[in-house]
Coordinates of C-alpha atoms and ligand atoms in Angstrom, one line a residue:
X188 CA 0.0 0.0 0.0
X189 CA 1.4 3.4 -1.1
X190 CA 0.6 6.7 0.6
X191 CA 1.7 10.1 -0.6
X192 CA 1.6 13.0 1.8
X193 CA 2.2 16.6 0.9
X194 CA 2.5 20.1 2.4
X195 CA 1.5 22.6 -0.3
X196 CA 0.5 26.3 -0.7
X197 CA 2.3 27.0 2.6
X198 CA 5.9 27.6 3.6
X199 CA 8.3 24.6 3.3
X200 CA 6.3 22.7 0.7
X201 CA 7.3 19.0 0.8
X202 CA 6.3 15.5 -0.1
X203 CA 6.7 12.1 1.6
X204 CA 5.9 8.5 0.5
X205 CA 5.1 5.6 2.9
X206 CA 4.9 2.1 1.4
X207 CA 3.4 -0.6 3.6
X208 CA 4.3 1.4 6.7
X209 CA 7.9 2.1 5.7
X210 CA 9.1 5.6 5.2
X211 CA 10.6 5.4 1.7
X212 CA 11.3 9.1 0.9
X213 CA 10.7 12.6 2.1
X214 CA 12.1 15.9 0.9
X215 CA 11.4 19.6 0.7
X216 CA 10.6 21.3 -2.6
X217 CA 13.2 24.0 -2.0
X218 CA 16.0 21.5 -2.5
X219 CA 14.8 21.0 -6.1
X220 CA 13.5 24.4 -7.2
X221 CA 16.2 26.3 -5.2
X222 CA 13.8 28.8 -3.6
X223 CA 14.4 28.9 0.2
X224 CA 11.3 27.7 2.1
X225 CA 9.5 27.3 -1.2
X226 CA 5.7 27.4 -0.8
X227 CA 3.4 26.5 -3.7
X228 CA 3.0 23.0 -5.0
X229 CA 5.8 20.4 -4.3
X230 CA 5.9 19.0 -7.8
X231 CA 9.5 18.1 -7.9
X232 CA 9.5 16.6 -4.4
X233 CA 6.6 14.4 -5.4
X234 CA 8.4 13.3 -8.6
X235 CA 11.5 12.4 -6.5
X236 CA 9.4 10.5 -3.9
X237 CA 7.6 8.5 -6.7
X238 CA 11.0 7.7 -8.3
X239 CA 12.5 6.6 -4.9
X240 CA 9.5 4.3 -4.4
X241 CA 9.7 3.0 -8.0
X242 CA 6.0 3.7 -8.6
X243 CA 3.8 6.1 -10.6
X244 CA 0.9 8.2 -9.6
X245 CA -1.5 5.5 -10.6
X246 CA 0.1 3.2 -8.0
X247 CA -0.9 5.4 -5.1
X248 CA -3.6 4.1 -2.8
X249 CA -3.9 7.3 -0.7
X250 CA -3.0 10.9 -1.2
X251 CA -3.3 13.4 1.6
X252 CA -2.5 17.1 2.2
X253 CA -1.9 18.7 5.6
X254 CA -4.7 21.2 5.3
X255 CA -8.4 20.9 5.9
X256 CA -10.3 24.0 4.7
X257 CA -13.4 22.6 6.4
X258 CA -11.7 22.3 9.9
X259 CA -13.0 24.9 12.4
X260 CA -15.1 26.4 9.6
X261 CA -17.8 27.8 11.8
X262 CA -15.1 29.7 13.8
X263 CA -13.5 30.9 10.6
X264 CA -16.8 32.2 9.3
X265 CA -17.6 33.9 12.6
X266 CA -14.2 35.5 12.7
X267 CA -14.2 36.5 9.0
X268 CA -17.7 38.1 9.3
X269 CA -16.4 40.6 11.8
X270 CA -13.1 41.3 10.0
X271 CA -13.6 40.7 6.3
X272 CA -14.5 44.3 5.5
X273 CA -10.9 45.3 6.5
X274 CA -9.2 42.8 4.3
X275 CA -8.1 43.9 0.9
X276 CA -9.9 42.2 -2.0
X277 CA -6.8 40.6 -3.3
X278 CA -6.0 39.1 0.1
X279 CA -9.4 37.5 0.2
X280 CA -8.9 36.2 -3.4
X281 CA -5.5 34.8 -2.5
X282 CA -6.8 32.9 0.5
X283 CA -9.9 31.6 -1.3
X284 CA -7.7 30.6 -4.2
X285 CA -5.4 28.5 -2.0
X286 CA -8.3 27.0 -0.1
X287 CA -9.9 25.9 -3.4
X288 CA -6.6 24.3 -4.5
X289 CA -6.4 22.5 -1.2
X290 CA -9.9 21.3 -1.5
X291 CA -9.5 20.2 -5.1
X292 CA -6.2 18.4 -4.7
X293 CA -7.2 15.8 -7.2
X294 CA -7.7 18.4 -10.0
X295 CA -4.4 20.0 -9.1
X296 CA -2.4 16.8 -9.2
X297 CA -4.1 15.8 -12.5
X298 CA -3.3 19.2 -14.0
X299 CA 0.3 19.5 -12.7
X300 CA 1.3 16.0 -13.8
X301 CA -0.7 16.1 -17.0
X302 CA -2.8 13.0 -16.3
X303 CA -6.5 12.4 -16.4
X304 CA -8.4 12.3 -13.1
X305 CA -9.5 8.7 -14.0
X306 CA -5.9 7.6 -13.8
X307 CA -5.8 8.6 -10.2
X308 CA -7.3 5.8 -8.3
X309 CA -6.1 7.0 -4.9
X310 CA -8.4 8.0 -2.1
X311 CA -7.9 11.7 -1.2
X312 CA -7.6 13.1 2.3
X313 CA -7.5 16.5 3.9
X314 CA -5.7 16.2 7.2
X315 CA -6.0 19.1 9.6
X316 CA -2.7 20.9 9.9
X317 CA -1.9 20.3 13.6
X318 CA -3.2 16.7 13.5
X319 CA -0.6 16.2 10.8
X320 CA 2.1 17.8 13.0
X321 CA 1.0 15.6 16.0
X322 CA 1.1 12.4 13.8
X323 CA 4.6 13.4 12.6
X324 CA 6.0 13.4 16.1
X325 CA 4.2 10.3 17.4
X326 CA 3.7 7.6 14.9
X327 CA 7.5 7.5 14.0
X328 CA 8.6 8.0 17.6
X329 CA 9.9 5.1 19.7
X330 CA 7.0 5.7 22.2
X331 CA 4.0 3.4 22.6
X332 CA 2.3 6.1 24.6
X333 CA 3.3 9.8 24.8
X334 CA 2.1 13.3 25.4
X335 CA 2.2 15.4 22.2
X336 CA 2.5 19.1 21.5
X337 CA 2.3 20.9 18.2
X338 CA 3.1 24.6 18.4
X339 CA 3.6 27.1 15.5
X340 CA 2.3 30.2 13.8
X341 CA -1.0 29.0 12.4
X342 CA -2.4 26.2 10.4
X343 CA -6.1 25.6 9.8
X344 CA -7.0 28.4 12.3
X345 CA -5.1 26.8 15.1
X346 CA -1.7 27.7 16.6
X347 CA -1.2 25.1 19.2
X348 CA -2.6 21.7 19.8
X349 CA -1.8 19.0 22.4
X350 CA -2.9 15.5 23.1
X351 CA -2.0 12.0 23.8
X352 CA -0.8 9.3 21.5
X353 CA -1.3 5.6 22.2
X354 CA -0.7 2.8 19.7
X355 CA -2.2 3.8 16.5
X356 CA -4.4 6.7 17.7
X357 CA -4.1 10.2 18.9
X358 CA -6.6 12.0 21.1
X359 CA -6.6 15.8 21.0
X360 CA -6.9 17.3 24.5
X361 CA -6.5 21.0 24.0
X362 CA -5.8 23.7 21.5
X363 CA -5.3 27.5 21.1
X364 CA -7.1 29.2 18.3
X365 CA -6.4 32.1 15.9
X366 CA -5.5 34.9 16.5
X367 CA -3.5 33.7 19.5
X368 CA -0.1 32.2 18.7
X369 CA 3.5 32.0 20.2
X370 CA 4.8 31.7 16.6
X371 CA 3.2 35.0 15.7
X372 CA 4.8 36.8 18.7
X373 CA 8.2 35.4 17.6
X374 CA 7.7 36.4 14.0
X375 CA 6.5 39.9 14.9
X376 CA 9.5 40.6 17.1
X377 CA 11.8 39.1 14.5
X378 CA 10.5 41.6 12.0
X379 CA 10.7 44.5 14.4
X380 CA 14.3 43.6 15.0
X381 CA 15.1 44.0 11.3
X382 CA 15.1 40.4 10.1
X383 CA 12.4 40.4 7.5
X384 CA 12.7 37.0 5.8
X385 CA 10.6 33.9 6.3
X386 CA 12.5 31.7 8.8
X387 CA 14.6 34.4 10.3
X388 CA 13.3 33.6 13.8
X389 CA 16.4 31.4 14.4
X390 CA 18.6 34.5 14.1
X391 CA 16.8 36.2 17.0
X392 CA 17.2 33.0 19.0
X393 CA 20.9 33.2 18.3
X394 CA 21.0 36.8 19.3
X395 CA 19.1 36.3 22.6
X396 CA 22.1 35.1 24.7
X397 CA 23.9 38.4 24.1
X398 CA 21.1 40.4 25.9
X399 CA 19.4 40.7 29.3
X400 CA 15.7 40.0 29.5
X401 CA 14.9 43.4 30.9
X402 CA 11.7 43.7 28.8
X403 CA 10.2 40.5 30.2
X404 CA 7.3 42.4 31.8
X405 CA 6.5 43.9 28.5
X406 CA 6.4 40.5 26.9
X407 CA 4.3 39.2 29.8
X408 CA 1.8 41.8 28.8
X409 CA 2.0 41.0 25.1
X410 CA 1.3 37.3 25.7
X411 CA -0.3 36.2 28.9
X412 CA -1.0 32.7 30.3
X413 CA -4.4 31.4 31.3
X414 CA -5.7 28.3 33.0
X415 CA -5.6 24.9 31.5
X416 CA -2.4 25.5 29.4
X417 CA -4.0 28.3 27.5
X418 CA -2.5 31.6 26.5
X419 CA -3.7 34.9 24.9
X420 CA -2.2 37.7 23.0
X421 CA -2.9 41.3 23.8
X422 CA -4.1 42.0 20.3
X423 CA -3.3 45.8 20.5
X424 CA 0.3 44.8 19.6
X425 CA -0.5 42.9 16.4
X426 CA -2.0 43.5 13.0
X427 CA -2.7 40.0 11.8
X428 CA -6.1 39.7 13.4
X429 CA -7.5 43.1 12.4
X430 CA -6.0 44.4 9.2
X431 CA -4.8 41.1 7.8
X432 CA -1.2 40.6 6.9
X433 CA -0.2 39.9 3.3
X434 CA 1.1 36.4 3.0
X435 CA 2.3 35.0 -0.2
X436 CA 2.2 31.2 -0.5
X437 CA 2.8 31.1 -4.3
X438 CA 5.8 29.5 -6.0
X439 CA 9.1 30.8 -4.6
X440 CA 10.0 31.9 -1.1
X441 CA 7.1 32.9 1.2
X442 CA 6.7 36.6 2.1
X443 CA 4.9 37.7 5.2
X444 CA 3.8 41.3 5.7
X445 CA 4.3 43.3 8.9
X446 CA 2.7 41.5 11.9
X447 CA 3.5 43.9 14.7
X448 CA 1.3 47.0 15.2
X449 CA 2.1 50.7 15.9
X450 CA 1.5 50.0 19.6
X451 CA 4.2 47.3 19.6
X452 CA 6.6 49.9 18.0
X453 CA 5.6 52.5 20.6
X454 CA 6.3 50.1 23.4
X455 CA 9.9 49.5 22.4
X456 CA 10.8 52.6 20.4
X457 CA 12.0 52.8 16.8
X458 CA 12.3 49.6 14.9
X459 CA 15.7 48.4 13.9
X460 CA 16.2 48.7 10.1
X461 CA 17.5 45.6 8.4
X462 CA 21.3 45.7 8.3
X463 CA 21.6 48.5 10.9
X464 CA 24.0 48.0 13.9
X465 CA 22.5 46.0 16.7
X466 CA 22.0 47.9 20.0
X467 CA 21.8 46.7 23.6
X468 CA 18.1 47.3 23.4
X469 CA 17.8 45.0 20.4
X470 CA 19.7 42.2 22.2
X471 CA 17.6 42.7 25.3
X472 CA 14.3 42.5 23.3
X473 CA 15.6 39.2 21.8
X474 CA 16.5 37.9 25.3
X475 CA 13.1 38.9 26.7
X476 CA 11.2 37.3 23.8
X477 CA 13.1 34.0 24.1
X478 CA 12.6 33.9 27.9
X479 CA 8.8 34.6 27.4
X480 CA 8.5 31.8 24.8
X481 CA 10.1 29.4 27.2
X482 CA 7.8 30.5 30.0
X483 CA 4.7 29.9 27.8
X484 CA 6.1 26.5 26.5
X485 CA 6.7 25.3 30.0
X486 CA 3.2 26.5 31.1
X487 CA 1.6 24.5 28.3
X488 CA 3.8 21.5 28.9
X489 CA 3.3 21.4 32.7
X490 CA -0.4 21.4 32.1
X491 CA -0.1 18.6 29.4
X492 CA 2.1 16.5 31.8
X493 CA -0.5 16.9 34.6
X494 CA -3.3 16.1 32.3
X495 CA -1.7 12.9 30.9
X496 CA 0.6 11.8 33.7
X497 CA 3.1 10.8 31.0
X498 CA 6.8 11.5 31.0
X499 CA 7.5 10.9 27.3
X500 CA 6.9 13.8 25.0
X501 CA 6.6 14.2 21.2
X502 CA 7.1 17.8 19.9
X503 CA 6.3 19.4 16.5
X504 CA 5.4 22.6 14.8
X505 CA 7.6 25.5 13.7
X506 CA 8.3 26.6 17.2
X507 CA 9.8 23.2 17.9
X508 CA 12.8 24.5 15.8
X509 CA 13.5 26.7 18.9
X510 CA 16.3 24.4 20.0
X511 CA 17.2 26.6 23.0
X512 CA 13.6 26.1 24.3
X513 CA 13.8 22.4 23.6
X514 CA 17.0 21.9 25.4
X515 CA 15.4 23.3 28.6
X516 CA 12.2 21.2 28.5
X517 CA 13.7 18.2 30.5
X518 CA 15.1 20.6 33.1
X519 CA 11.9 22.6 33.6
X520 CA 9.1 20.1 33.3
X521 CA 8.6 16.5 34.6
X522 CA 9.1 15.1 31.1
X523 CA 12.0 12.6 30.9
X524 CA 12.3 11.8 27.2
X525 CA 11.7 13.9 24.1
X526 CA 11.2 13.0 20.5
X527 CA 11.4 15.6 17.7
X528 CA 11.6 14.3 14.2
X529 CA 14.0 16.3 12.0
X530 CA 11.4 18.1 9.9
X531 CA 9.5 19.4 13.0
X532 CA 8.1 22.4 11.0
X533 CA 5.6 22.4 8.2
X534 CA 7.6 20.2 5.8
X535 CA 7.2 17.4 8.3
X536 CA 3.4 17.5 8.0
X537 CA 3.9 15.7 4.7
X538 CA 5.3 12.8 6.7
X539 CA 2.5 13.3 9.4
X540 CA -0.2 13.1 6.7
X541 CA 1.2 9.7 5.6
X542 CA 1.2 8.2 9.0
X543 CA -2.1 9.8 10.0
X544 CA -3.6 8.0 7.1
X545 CA -1.7 4.7 7.7
X546 CA -2.1 4.5 11.5
X547 CA -5.0 6.7 12.6
X548 CA -7.4 6.2 9.7
X549 CA -6.5 2.8 8.3
X550 CA -5.6 1.5 11.8
X551 CA -2.5 -0.3 10.7
X552 CA 0.1 -1.4 13.2
X553 CA 3.0 0.9 13.8
X554 CA 6.5 -0.2 12.9
X555 CA 8.6 2.7 11.7
X556 CA 10.9 4.6 14.1
X557 CA 12.6 7.6 12.5
X558 CA 16.1 7.6 13.9
X559 CA 17.8 9.8 11.3
X560 CA 16.8 12.3 8.7
X561 CA 18.2 10.6 5.6
X562 CA 15.2 10.3 3.4
X563 CA 16.3 12.4 0.4
X564 CA 18.0 11.8 -2.9
X565 CA 21.3 9.9 -3.2
X566 CA 23.7 9.5 -6.1
X567 CA 25.7 6.7 -7.4
X568 CA 29.5 6.7 -7.7
X569 CA 29.0 6.9 -11.5
X570 CA 26.8 10.0 -11.2
X571 CA 29.3 11.6 -8.9
X572 CA 32.2 10.8 -11.2
X573 CA 30.5 12.2 -14.2
X574 CA 29.6 15.4 -12.3
X575 CA 33.3 15.8 -11.4
X576 CA 34.4 15.1 -15.0
X577 CA 31.7 17.5 -16.3
X578 CA 33.3 20.2 -14.1
X579 CA 36.8 19.3 -15.4
X580 CA 38.1 18.8 -11.9
X581 CA 40.9 16.5 -10.9
X582 CA 40.1 14.2 -8.1
X583 CA 41.4 11.4 -5.9
X584 CA 39.6 8.1 -5.3
X585 CA 39.8 6.6 -1.8
X586 CA 38.9 3.3 -0.3
X587 CA 36.0 3.1 2.1
X588 CA 38.3 3.1 5.2
X589 CA 40.6 5.7 3.8
X590 CA 38.1 8.4 3.0
X591 CA 37.1 9.2 6.5
X592 CA 40.7 9.1 7.7
X593 CA 41.8 11.5 5.0
X594 CA 38.9 13.9 5.6
X595 CA 39.6 13.8 9.4
X596 CA 43.2 14.6 8.7
X597 CA 42.2 17.6 6.5
X598 CA 39.8 18.8 9.2
X599 CA 42.4 18.6 11.9
X600 CA 44.8 20.5 9.7
X601 CA 42.4 23.4 9.6
X602 CA 40.9 22.9 6.2
X603 CA 37.3 23.8 5.3
X604 CA 35.8 20.5 4.2
X605 CA 32.7 19.8 2.1
X606 CA 31.2 16.5 3.1
X607 CA 28.6 15.1 0.7
X608 CA 27.5 11.5 1.4
X609 CA 24.5 9.3 0.9
X610 CA 20.9 10.5 1.1
X611 CA 20.1 14.1 1.7
X612 CA 18.5 15.1 5.0
X613 CA 14.8 16.0 5.5
X614 CA 14.3 19.1 7.6
X615 CA 16.4 22.3 7.9
X616 CA 19.6 20.8 9.5
X617 CA 22.5 19.2 7.7
X618 CA 23.2 16.1 9.7
X619 CA 26.4 14.8 8.2
X620 CA 25.4 14.0 4.6
X621 CA 25.2 17.6 3.2
X622 CA 27.5 19.3 5.6
X623 CA 30.6 21.5 5.8
X624 CA 32.8 20.2 8.5
X625 CA 35.7 22.0 10.3
X626 CA 37.8 21.8 13.4
X627 CA 35.9 23.0 16.5
X628 CA 39.1 23.5 18.5
X629 CA 40.0 26.5 16.3
X630 CA 38.2 29.6 17.5
X631 CA 39.0 31.4 14.2
X632 CA 36.9 28.9 12.3
X633 CA 33.7 30.9 12.9
X634 CA 35.2 33.9 11.1
X635 CA 36.8 31.8 8.4
X636 CA 33.4 30.1 7.6
X637 CA 31.6 33.4 7.6
X638 CA 34.2 35.3 5.5
X639 CA 34.6 32.6 3.0
X640 CA 31.3 30.8 2.7
X641 CA 28.4 31.4 4.9
X642 CA 28.2 35.2 5.1
X643 CA 26.1 34.9 8.2
X644 CA 25.6 37.5 11.0
X645 CA 28.6 37.2 13.3
X646 CA 26.4 36.7 16.4
X647 CA 25.0 33.4 15.1
X648 CA 26.6 30.3 16.6
X649 CA 27.9 27.2 14.7
X650 CA 26.9 23.7 15.9
X651 CA 28.9 20.7 17.1
X652 CA 28.4 17.0 16.1
X653 CA 29.5 14.7 18.8
X654 CA 29.8 10.9 19.2
X655 CA 26.7 9.9 21.2
X656 CA 28.6 8.0 23.9
X657 CA 30.8 11.0 24.6
X658 CA 28.0 13.6 25.2
X659 CA 28.3 13.5 29.0
X660 CA 32.0 14.4 28.8
X661 CA 31.3 17.6 27.0
X662 CA 27.7 18.6 27.8
X663 CA 25.7 19.1 31.0
X664 CA 22.8 17.0 29.6
X665 CA 23.0 13.7 27.9
X666 CA 19.5 13.0 26.4
X667 CA 20.3 12.2 22.7
X668 CA 19.8 15.0 20.2
X669 CA 20.2 13.2 16.8
X670 CA 18.4 15.9 14.8
X671 CA 20.3 18.9 16.2
X672 CA 17.2 20.4 17.8
X673 CA 18.5 20.7 21.4
X674 CA 20.8 23.3 22.9
X675 CA 22.7 22.2 26.0
X676 CA 25.3 23.9 28.1
X677 CA 28.9 22.9 27.3
X678 CA 30.6 21.7 30.4
X679 CA 32.7 24.7 31.8
X680 CA 36.0 22.8 31.6
X681 CA 35.4 22.0 27.9
X682 CA 34.5 25.4 26.6
X683 CA 38.0 26.4 25.8
X684 CA 38.6 23.1 24.1
X685 CA 35.9 23.6 21.5
X686 CA 35.5 27.4 21.2
X687 CA 34.2 27.4 17.6
X688 CA 31.0 25.6 18.7
X689 CA 30.5 27.2 22.1
X690 CA 28.1 30.1 22.0
X691 CA 28.6 33.3 24.1
X692 CA 26.5 31.8 26.9
X693 CA 28.4 28.6 27.0
X694 CA 25.8 26.6 25.1
X695 CA 26.0 24.4 22.0
X696 CA 23.2 23.2 19.6
X697 CA 24.5 19.7 19.3
X698 CA 23.9 16.7 17.1
X699 CA 24.6 13.4 18.8
X700 CA 25.7 10.8 16.4
X701 CA 25.6 7.0 16.6
X702 CA 27.0 4.4 14.3
X703 CA 23.5 2.9 13.7
X704 CA 22.1 6.2 12.5
X705 CA 25.0 7.3 10.2
X706 CA 27.9 5.0 10.1
X707 CA 30.1 7.1 7.8
X708 CA 29.7 10.3 9.7
X709 CA 30.3 8.5 12.9
X710 CA 33.5 7.1 11.5
X711 CA 34.6 10.5 10.3
X712 CA 34.2 11.9 13.9
X713 CA 35.8 8.8 15.4
X714 CA 38.8 9.3 13.0
X715 CA 39.0 12.9 14.0
X716 CA 38.9 11.9 17.7
X717 CA 41.7 9.4 17.1
X718 CA 43.9 12.1 15.7
X719 CA 43.0 14.9 18.1
X720 CA 41.5 13.4 21.2
X721 CA 38.3 15.4 20.6
X722 CA 35.1 13.5 19.6
X723 CA 33.5 16.6 18.2
X724 CA 33.5 18.4 14.8
X725 CA 31.8 21.7 13.7
X726 CA 29.0 20.9 11.3
X727 CA 27.3 23.6 9.3
X728 CA 25.0 23.1 6.3
X729 CA 26.4 22.7 2.8
X730 CA 25.2 25.9 1.1
X731 CA 26.0 29.5 0.6
X732 CA 22.9 31.6 1.4
X733 CA 20.7 29.2 -0.7
X734 CA 18.8 26.0 0.1
X735 CA 21.2 23.2 1.2
X736 CA 22.8 21.4 -1.8
X737 CA 21.0 18.4 -3.1
X738 CA 23.0 17.1 -6.1
X739 CA 26.8 16.5 -6.7
X740 CA 26.6 19.3 -9.3
X741 CA 25.3 21.8 -6.8
X742 CA 28.0 20.7 -4.3
X743 CA 30.7 21.2 -6.9
X744 CA 29.3 24.7 -7.8
X745 CA 29.2 25.7 -4.2
X746 CA 32.8 24.4 -3.7
X747 CA 34.0 26.4 -6.7
X748 CA 32.1 29.5 -5.8
X749 CA 33.3 29.6 -2.2
X750 CA 36.7 29.1 -0.8
X751 CA 36.3 25.6 0.5
X752 CA 39.6 23.7 0.7
X753 CA 38.4 20.2 0.0
X754 CA 35.3 18.5 -1.1
X755 CA 34.5 14.8 -0.4
X756 CA 31.7 13.3 -2.6
X757 CA 31.3 9.7 -1.6
X758 CA 34.7 8.2 -1.9
X759 CA 36.0 11.0 -4.2
X760 CA 38.0 14.0 -3.0
X761 CA 38.6 17.3 -4.7
X762 CA 41.3 19.6 -3.5
X763 CA 41.4 23.3 -4.2
X764 CA 45.2 23.3 -4.4
X765 CA 45.1 20.8 -7.3
X766 CA 42.4 22.7 -9.1
X767 CA 43.7 26.3 -9.2
Ligands
FE2_164 FE1 2.7 24.3 11.2

């Protein structure tokens, strides 16, 4: 039985295919069409998933999308009736247009792929956005029973949903409705601080440790807690509920209009223009926002834990990318274990849709546990070789054992190494298959990476990958973090040893790595440890201000464009010094 799940007409469009319960493939559209966070319809991601499964559209038994225009319809109508007069006509048209496409998915697929509707024998499903999120963090988790929380901007009129998963069903226990949302508060503040792009929230999270939370009382007024895990915004500080905010979910990168109101700007003074110098006030706003988000999250989670009595937690939604918050959950709530699949945000709803259909609707037994993120395209030796020859590069060919040793040696010698191996990752983090890897002992590596390749704001930290069994030697918490979605404190005595991956507050957004999950990357770090005594490397995504590379050709282009020193593609190695 073949199930296709998609996230479409929404940021981070994506597709996933599950065959007989096994996750065969999942990928974001941005990796194919090269628009960051691409919205629109995930045509190329679907084609890739079908290819990986070796099937055609006609072989699909079920097709689902993580939107349900009919969910909470009565509330939407009620809300719209009071506000619609203030929305511009084109906004209404955009929204209705997208809702129609979601509803008529069968027509859309037939049109995009040029097939007749008769050829599509699959049953079609609209899965409510947050139910897809909840499914994505439970059905592929190792937990038989778990408390579940989905928390983001908005999807299908809901910002936050929690419940309990058991076996092959999920019961929803609570939710927070539009216009109240933690994601919206984070987005509004991110915009106010001069970071206008979709997905810039992570920059503000990186900025927060430089500030003091002296505006915490302001943020407690902006978003306040209520009983039963609920919270409410003070709507005076926002525009999204009243005037509507322009959101473009067409092809290309999403664009979101201004969310904060004049009152928000009055509260904090003049906004920071994009690119202007950061002030103490800006850093303190970031710190206060981050603290308030954590307070709200622990408020919801404490309620959820009391309601369920469970100590295992599955977490999803865009706010689950806040790895600083995630890293504090086990310290601040009674939860003991935490599962976050790598595509915790909206792309992961494609995966959630598949398992919602497979487990919750069809009542099939569970069997898949997602331990890694490696569900994307892979390339044969022959394809890699022909890409290298096509670029007229001279290269070395190494044996299986040699390649990690050679790369580890390069890293220890201070080279910037591109590391392209196996299947591409699903979700925003490069986890050792589409990574740039350097020596974490060298403090100057941050500047070298920024100058030569990444061009990121200097305040943003770089992340460590560490052998799973050595986590306790370097970090104050040891719960595995295989998807790089937890920030822990680096042990004080280790901070000087790995300065390039230790943030200003002594923290690190780590990836723990085991041989079972990624043997080759594990071997690379083991070889580096054998050389240096340090079981840690700096891992940053393989890209230059673009979506992470997918193909060998893109990796080679990035290598040539930037000043990377060496590039390992499978068992092949390219050195800059040999290629001018
Ligand atoms: Fe979402």
